[in-house]
PDB file of C-alpha atoms in Angstrom:
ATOM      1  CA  UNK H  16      91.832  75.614  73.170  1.00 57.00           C
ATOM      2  CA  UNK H  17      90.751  77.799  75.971  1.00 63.00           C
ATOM      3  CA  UNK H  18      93.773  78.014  78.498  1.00 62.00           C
ATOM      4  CA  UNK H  19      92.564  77.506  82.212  1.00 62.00           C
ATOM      5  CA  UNK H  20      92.051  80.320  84.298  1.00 66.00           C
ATOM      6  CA  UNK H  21      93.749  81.480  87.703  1.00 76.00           C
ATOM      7  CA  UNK H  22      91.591  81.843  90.761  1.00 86.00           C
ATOM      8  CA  UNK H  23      91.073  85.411  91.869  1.00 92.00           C
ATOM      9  CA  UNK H  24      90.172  86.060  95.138  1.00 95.00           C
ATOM     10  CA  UNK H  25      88.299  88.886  97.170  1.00 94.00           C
ATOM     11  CA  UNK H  26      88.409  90.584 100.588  1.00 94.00           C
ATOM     12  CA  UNK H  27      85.399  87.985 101.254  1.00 95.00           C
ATOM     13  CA  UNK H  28      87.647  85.199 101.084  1.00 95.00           C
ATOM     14  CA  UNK H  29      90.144  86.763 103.525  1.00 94.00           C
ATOM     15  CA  UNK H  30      87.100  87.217 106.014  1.00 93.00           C
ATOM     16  CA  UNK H  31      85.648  83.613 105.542  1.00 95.00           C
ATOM     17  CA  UNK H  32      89.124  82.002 106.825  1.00 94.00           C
ATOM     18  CA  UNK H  33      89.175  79.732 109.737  1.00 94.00           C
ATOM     19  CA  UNK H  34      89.336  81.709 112.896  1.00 91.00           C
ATOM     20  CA  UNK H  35      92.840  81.922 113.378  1.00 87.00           C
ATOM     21  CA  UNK H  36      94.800  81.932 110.085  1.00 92.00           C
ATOM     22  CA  UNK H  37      95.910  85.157 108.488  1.00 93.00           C
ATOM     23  CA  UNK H  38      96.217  86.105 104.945  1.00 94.00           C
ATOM     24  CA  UNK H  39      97.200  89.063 102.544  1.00 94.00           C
ATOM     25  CA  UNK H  40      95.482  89.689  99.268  1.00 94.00           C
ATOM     26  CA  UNK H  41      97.549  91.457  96.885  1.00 93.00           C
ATOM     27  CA  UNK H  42      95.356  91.947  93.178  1.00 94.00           C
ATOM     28  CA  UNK H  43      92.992  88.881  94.014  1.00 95.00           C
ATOM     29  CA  UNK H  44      96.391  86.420  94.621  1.00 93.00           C
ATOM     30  CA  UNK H  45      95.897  85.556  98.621  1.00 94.00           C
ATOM     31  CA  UNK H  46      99.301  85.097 100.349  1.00 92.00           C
ATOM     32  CA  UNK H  47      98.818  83.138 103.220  1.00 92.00           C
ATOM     33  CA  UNK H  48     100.788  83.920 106.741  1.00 91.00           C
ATOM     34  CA  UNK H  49     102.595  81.501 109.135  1.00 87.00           C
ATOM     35  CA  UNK H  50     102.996  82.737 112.447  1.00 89.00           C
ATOM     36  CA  UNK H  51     106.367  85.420 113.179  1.00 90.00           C
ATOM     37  CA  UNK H  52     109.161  84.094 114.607  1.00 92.00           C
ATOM     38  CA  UNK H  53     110.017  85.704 118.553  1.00 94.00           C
ATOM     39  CA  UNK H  54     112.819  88.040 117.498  1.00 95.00           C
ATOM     40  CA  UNK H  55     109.749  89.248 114.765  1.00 95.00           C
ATOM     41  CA  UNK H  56     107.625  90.045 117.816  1.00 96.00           C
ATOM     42  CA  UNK H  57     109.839  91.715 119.747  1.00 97.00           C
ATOM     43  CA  UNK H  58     110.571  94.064 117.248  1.00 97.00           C
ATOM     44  CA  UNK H  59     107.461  94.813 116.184  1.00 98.00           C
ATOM     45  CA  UNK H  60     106.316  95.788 119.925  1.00 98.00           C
ATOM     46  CA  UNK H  61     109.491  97.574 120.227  1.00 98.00           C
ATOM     47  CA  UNK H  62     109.272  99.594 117.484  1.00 98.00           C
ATOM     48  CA  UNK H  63     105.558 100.721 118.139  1.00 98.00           C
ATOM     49  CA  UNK H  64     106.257 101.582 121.435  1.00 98.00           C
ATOM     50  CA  UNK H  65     109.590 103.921 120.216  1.00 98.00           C
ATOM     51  CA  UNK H  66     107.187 105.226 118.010  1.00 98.00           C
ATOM     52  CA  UNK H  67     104.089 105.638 120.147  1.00 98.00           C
ATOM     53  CA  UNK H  68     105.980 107.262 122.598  1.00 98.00           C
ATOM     54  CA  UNK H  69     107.689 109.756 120.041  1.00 98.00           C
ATOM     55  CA  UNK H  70     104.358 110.673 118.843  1.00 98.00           C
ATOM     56  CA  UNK H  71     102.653 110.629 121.823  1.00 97.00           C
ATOM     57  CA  UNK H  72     105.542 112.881 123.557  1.00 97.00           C
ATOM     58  CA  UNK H  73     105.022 115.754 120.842  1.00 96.00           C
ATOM     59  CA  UNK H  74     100.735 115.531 121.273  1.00 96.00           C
ATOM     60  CA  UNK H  75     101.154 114.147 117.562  1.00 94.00           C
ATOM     61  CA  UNK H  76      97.900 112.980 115.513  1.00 94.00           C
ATOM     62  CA  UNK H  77      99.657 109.864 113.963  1.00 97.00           C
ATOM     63  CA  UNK H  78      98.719 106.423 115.502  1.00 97.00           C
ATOM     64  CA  UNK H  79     100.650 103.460 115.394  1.00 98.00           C
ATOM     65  CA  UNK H  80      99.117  99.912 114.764  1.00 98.00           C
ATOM     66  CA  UNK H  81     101.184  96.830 115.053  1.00 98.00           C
ATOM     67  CA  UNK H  82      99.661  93.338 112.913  1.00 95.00           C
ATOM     68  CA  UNK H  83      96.903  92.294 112.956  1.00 94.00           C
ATOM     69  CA  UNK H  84      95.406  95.569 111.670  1.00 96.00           C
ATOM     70  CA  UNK H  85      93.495  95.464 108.018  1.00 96.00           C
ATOM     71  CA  UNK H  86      95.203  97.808 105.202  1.00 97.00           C
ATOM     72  CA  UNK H  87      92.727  98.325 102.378  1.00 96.00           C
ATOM     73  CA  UNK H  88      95.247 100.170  99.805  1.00 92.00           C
ATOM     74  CA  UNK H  89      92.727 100.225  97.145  1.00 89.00           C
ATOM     75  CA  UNK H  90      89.429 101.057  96.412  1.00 83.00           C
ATOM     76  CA  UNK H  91      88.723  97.548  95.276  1.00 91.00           C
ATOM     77  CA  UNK H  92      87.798  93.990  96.893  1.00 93.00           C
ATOM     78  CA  UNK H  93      91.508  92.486  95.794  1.00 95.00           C
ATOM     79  CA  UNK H  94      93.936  94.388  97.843  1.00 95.00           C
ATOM     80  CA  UNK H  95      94.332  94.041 101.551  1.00 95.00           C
ATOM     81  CA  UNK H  96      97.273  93.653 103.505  1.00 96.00           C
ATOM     82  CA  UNK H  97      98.275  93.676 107.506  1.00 96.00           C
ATOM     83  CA  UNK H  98     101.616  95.458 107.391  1.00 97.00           C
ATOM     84  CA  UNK H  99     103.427  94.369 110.323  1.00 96.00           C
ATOM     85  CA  UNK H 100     103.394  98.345 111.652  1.00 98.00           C
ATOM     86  CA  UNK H 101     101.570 100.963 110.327  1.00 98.00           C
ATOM     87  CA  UNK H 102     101.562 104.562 111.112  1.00 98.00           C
ATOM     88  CA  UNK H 103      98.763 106.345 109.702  1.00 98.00           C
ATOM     89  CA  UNK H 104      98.186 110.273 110.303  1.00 97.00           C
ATOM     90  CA  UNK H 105      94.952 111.019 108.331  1.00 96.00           C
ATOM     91  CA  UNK H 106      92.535 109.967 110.859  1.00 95.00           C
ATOM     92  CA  UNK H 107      89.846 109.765 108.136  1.00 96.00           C
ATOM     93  CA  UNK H 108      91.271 107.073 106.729  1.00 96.00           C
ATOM     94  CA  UNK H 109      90.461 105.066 109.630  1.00 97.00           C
ATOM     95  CA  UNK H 110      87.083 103.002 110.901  1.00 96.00           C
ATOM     96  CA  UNK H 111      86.109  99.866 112.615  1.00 95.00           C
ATOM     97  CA  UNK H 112      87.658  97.616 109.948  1.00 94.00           C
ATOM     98  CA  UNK H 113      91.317  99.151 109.771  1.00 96.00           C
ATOM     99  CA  UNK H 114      92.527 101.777 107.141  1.00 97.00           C
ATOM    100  CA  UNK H 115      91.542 102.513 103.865  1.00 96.00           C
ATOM    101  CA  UNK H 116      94.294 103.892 101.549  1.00 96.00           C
ATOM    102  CA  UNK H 117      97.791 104.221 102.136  1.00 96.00           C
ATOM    103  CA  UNK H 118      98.882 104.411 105.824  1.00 98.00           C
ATOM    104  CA  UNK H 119     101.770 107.644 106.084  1.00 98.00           C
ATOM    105  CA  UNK H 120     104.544 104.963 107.201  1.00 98.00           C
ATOM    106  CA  UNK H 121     104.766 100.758 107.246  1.00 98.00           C
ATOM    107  CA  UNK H 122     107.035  98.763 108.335  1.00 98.00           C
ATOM    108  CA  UNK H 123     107.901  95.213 107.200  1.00 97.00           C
ATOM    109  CA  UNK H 124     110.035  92.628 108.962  1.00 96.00           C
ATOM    110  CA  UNK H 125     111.076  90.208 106.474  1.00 93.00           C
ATOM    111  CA  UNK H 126     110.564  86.546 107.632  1.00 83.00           C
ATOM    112  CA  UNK H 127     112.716  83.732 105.806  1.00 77.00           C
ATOM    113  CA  UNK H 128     109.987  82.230 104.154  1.00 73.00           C
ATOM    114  CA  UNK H 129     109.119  84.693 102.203  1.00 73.00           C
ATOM    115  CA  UNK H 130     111.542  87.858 101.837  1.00 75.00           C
ATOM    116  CA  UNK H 131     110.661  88.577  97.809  1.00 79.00           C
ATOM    117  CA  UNK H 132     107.110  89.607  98.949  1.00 82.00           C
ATOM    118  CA  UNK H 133     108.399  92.359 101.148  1.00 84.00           C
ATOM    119  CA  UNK H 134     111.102  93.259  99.045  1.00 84.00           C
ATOM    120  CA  UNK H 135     109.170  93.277  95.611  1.00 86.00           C
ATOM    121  CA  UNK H 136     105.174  93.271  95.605  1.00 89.00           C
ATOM    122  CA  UNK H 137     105.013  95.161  98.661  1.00 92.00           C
ATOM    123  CA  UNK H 138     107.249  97.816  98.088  1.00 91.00           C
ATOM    124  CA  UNK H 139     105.492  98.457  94.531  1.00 93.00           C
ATOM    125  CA  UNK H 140     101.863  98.443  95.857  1.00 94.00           C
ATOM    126  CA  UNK H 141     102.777 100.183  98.915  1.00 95.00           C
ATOM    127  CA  UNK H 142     104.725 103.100  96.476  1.00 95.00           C
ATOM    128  CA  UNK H 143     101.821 103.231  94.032  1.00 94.00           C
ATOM    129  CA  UNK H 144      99.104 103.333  97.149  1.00 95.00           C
ATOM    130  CA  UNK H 145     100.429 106.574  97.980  1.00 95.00           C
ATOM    131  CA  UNK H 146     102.421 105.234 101.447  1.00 96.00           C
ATOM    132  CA  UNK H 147     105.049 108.097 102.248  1.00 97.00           C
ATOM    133  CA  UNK H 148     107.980 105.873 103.983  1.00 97.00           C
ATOM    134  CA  UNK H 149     108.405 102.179 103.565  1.00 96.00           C
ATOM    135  CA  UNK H 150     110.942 100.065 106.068  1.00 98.00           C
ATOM    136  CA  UNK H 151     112.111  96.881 105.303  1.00 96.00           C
ATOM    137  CA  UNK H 152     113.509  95.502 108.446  1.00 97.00           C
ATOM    138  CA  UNK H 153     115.372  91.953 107.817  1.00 95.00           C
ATOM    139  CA  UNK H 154     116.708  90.492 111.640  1.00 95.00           C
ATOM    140  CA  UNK H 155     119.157  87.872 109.252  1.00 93.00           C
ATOM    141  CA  UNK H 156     120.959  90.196 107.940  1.00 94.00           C
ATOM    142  CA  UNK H 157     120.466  92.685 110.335  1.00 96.00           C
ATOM    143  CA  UNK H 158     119.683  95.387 107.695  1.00 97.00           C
ATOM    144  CA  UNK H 159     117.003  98.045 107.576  1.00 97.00           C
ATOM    145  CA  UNK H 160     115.938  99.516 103.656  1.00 96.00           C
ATOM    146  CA  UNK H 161     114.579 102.844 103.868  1.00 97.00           C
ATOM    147  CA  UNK H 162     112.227 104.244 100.949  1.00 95.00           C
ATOM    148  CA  UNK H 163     111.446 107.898 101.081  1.00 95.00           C
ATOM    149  CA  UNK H 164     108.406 107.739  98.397  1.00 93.00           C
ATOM    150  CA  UNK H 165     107.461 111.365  99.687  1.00 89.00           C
ATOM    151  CA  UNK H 166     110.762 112.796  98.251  1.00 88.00           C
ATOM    152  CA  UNK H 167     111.615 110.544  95.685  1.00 80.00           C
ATOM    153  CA  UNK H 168     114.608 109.924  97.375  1.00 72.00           C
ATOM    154  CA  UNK H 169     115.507 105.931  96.503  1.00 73.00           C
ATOM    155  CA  UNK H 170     116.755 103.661  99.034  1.00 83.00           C
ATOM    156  CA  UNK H 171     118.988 104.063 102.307  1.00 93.00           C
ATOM    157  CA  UNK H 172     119.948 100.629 103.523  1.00 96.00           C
ATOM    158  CA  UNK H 173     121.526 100.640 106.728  1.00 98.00           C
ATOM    159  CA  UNK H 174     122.800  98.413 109.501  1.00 98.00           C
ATOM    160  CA  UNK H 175     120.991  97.667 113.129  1.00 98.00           C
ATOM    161  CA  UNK H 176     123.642  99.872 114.662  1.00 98.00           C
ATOM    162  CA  UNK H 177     123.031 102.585 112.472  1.00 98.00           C
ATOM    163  CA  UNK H 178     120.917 105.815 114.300  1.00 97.00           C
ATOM    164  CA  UNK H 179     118.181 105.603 111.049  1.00 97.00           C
ATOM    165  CA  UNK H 180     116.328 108.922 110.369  1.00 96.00           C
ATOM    166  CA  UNK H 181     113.180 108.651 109.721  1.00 96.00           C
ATOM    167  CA  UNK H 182     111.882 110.603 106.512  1.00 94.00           C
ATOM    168  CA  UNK H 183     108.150 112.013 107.877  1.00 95.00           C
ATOM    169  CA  UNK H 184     109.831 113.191 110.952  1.00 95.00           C
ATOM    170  CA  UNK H 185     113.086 115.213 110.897  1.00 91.00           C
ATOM    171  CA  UNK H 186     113.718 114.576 114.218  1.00 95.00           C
ATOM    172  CA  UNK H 187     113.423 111.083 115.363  1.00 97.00           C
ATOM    173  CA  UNK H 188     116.282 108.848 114.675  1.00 98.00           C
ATOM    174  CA  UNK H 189     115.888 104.533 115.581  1.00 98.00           C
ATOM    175  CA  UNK H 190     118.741 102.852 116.500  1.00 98.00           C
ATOM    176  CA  UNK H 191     117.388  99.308 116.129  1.00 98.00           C
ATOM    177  CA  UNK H 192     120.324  97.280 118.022  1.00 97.00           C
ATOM    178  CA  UNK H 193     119.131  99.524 120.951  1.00 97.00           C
ATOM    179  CA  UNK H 194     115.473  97.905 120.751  1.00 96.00           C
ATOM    180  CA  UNK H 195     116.981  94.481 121.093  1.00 92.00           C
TER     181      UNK H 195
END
């Protein structure tokens, strides 16, 4: 008895969605999106601007794009994700359609509905793409995971009032109850 088999999808099936709705495809399994809450927003424009204007104030080559931006972490037609910020410094990893491989730095902010993909797929497809510093921002609990992949440092989990470092630049620190 031949067992049936699960639909795979393909980068072609994200582009041939309805004008309007937003998926991720993580190894040909297509997650759809539902539209981010306000405080999601907020923070996500927040944060890119903090960062933007870091960058921008020490003539940096890093850019910063906020969802909806296309992440193509693999060479392959199964894998593409719109973190909800990513940094990316290697300006050859960039054209028309987004980035292709691992942007430097990408940040998450968890939404209820679905916490275990940020937490779980993400993080290991993000680590094994080559991404240097993953944040996991949840506005529940008011909690921020760090990874440092670059140093093989584990986790830092830390608190909105907390003055976070961030690990690909020694000197900028992100107080996220300050961005509220």
């Amino acid at each position: 008895m031949e067992f049936p088999r699960e639909k795979l999808y393909t980068i072609d099936n994200i582009y041939d969605l309805p004008s309007g709705q937003r998926a991720e495809l993580i190894d040909g399994h297509m997650y759809m999106m539902s539209p981010p809450s306000r405080i999601h927003q907020k923070l996500v424009n927040r944060l890119s601007q903090t960062i933007t204007n870091y960058i921008d104030s020490r003539h940096g080559n890093c850019e910063v794009y906020p969802a909806p931006f296309a992440v193509f972490l693999n060479e392959d037609d199964r894998n593409y994700v719109e973190p909800d910020i990513s940094i990316v410094c290697d300006s050859d990893r960039l054209d028309d359609r987004g980035c292709n491989g691992a942007p430097d730095w990408v940040i998450e902010i968890t939404s209820p509905s679905d916490p275990q993909r940020d937490y779980g797929i993400k993080l290991f497809k993000y680590r094994a793409a080559g991404v240097r510093e993953y944040w996991i921002v949840n506005p529940l609990a008011r909690t921020v995971n760090v990874y440092d992949f670059d140093r093989d440092a584990g986790t830092n989990l830390y608190v909105f009032d907390d003055c976070i470092p961030v690990c690909i630049y020694e000197d900028l620190r992100i107080r996220i109850s300050d961005l509220l």
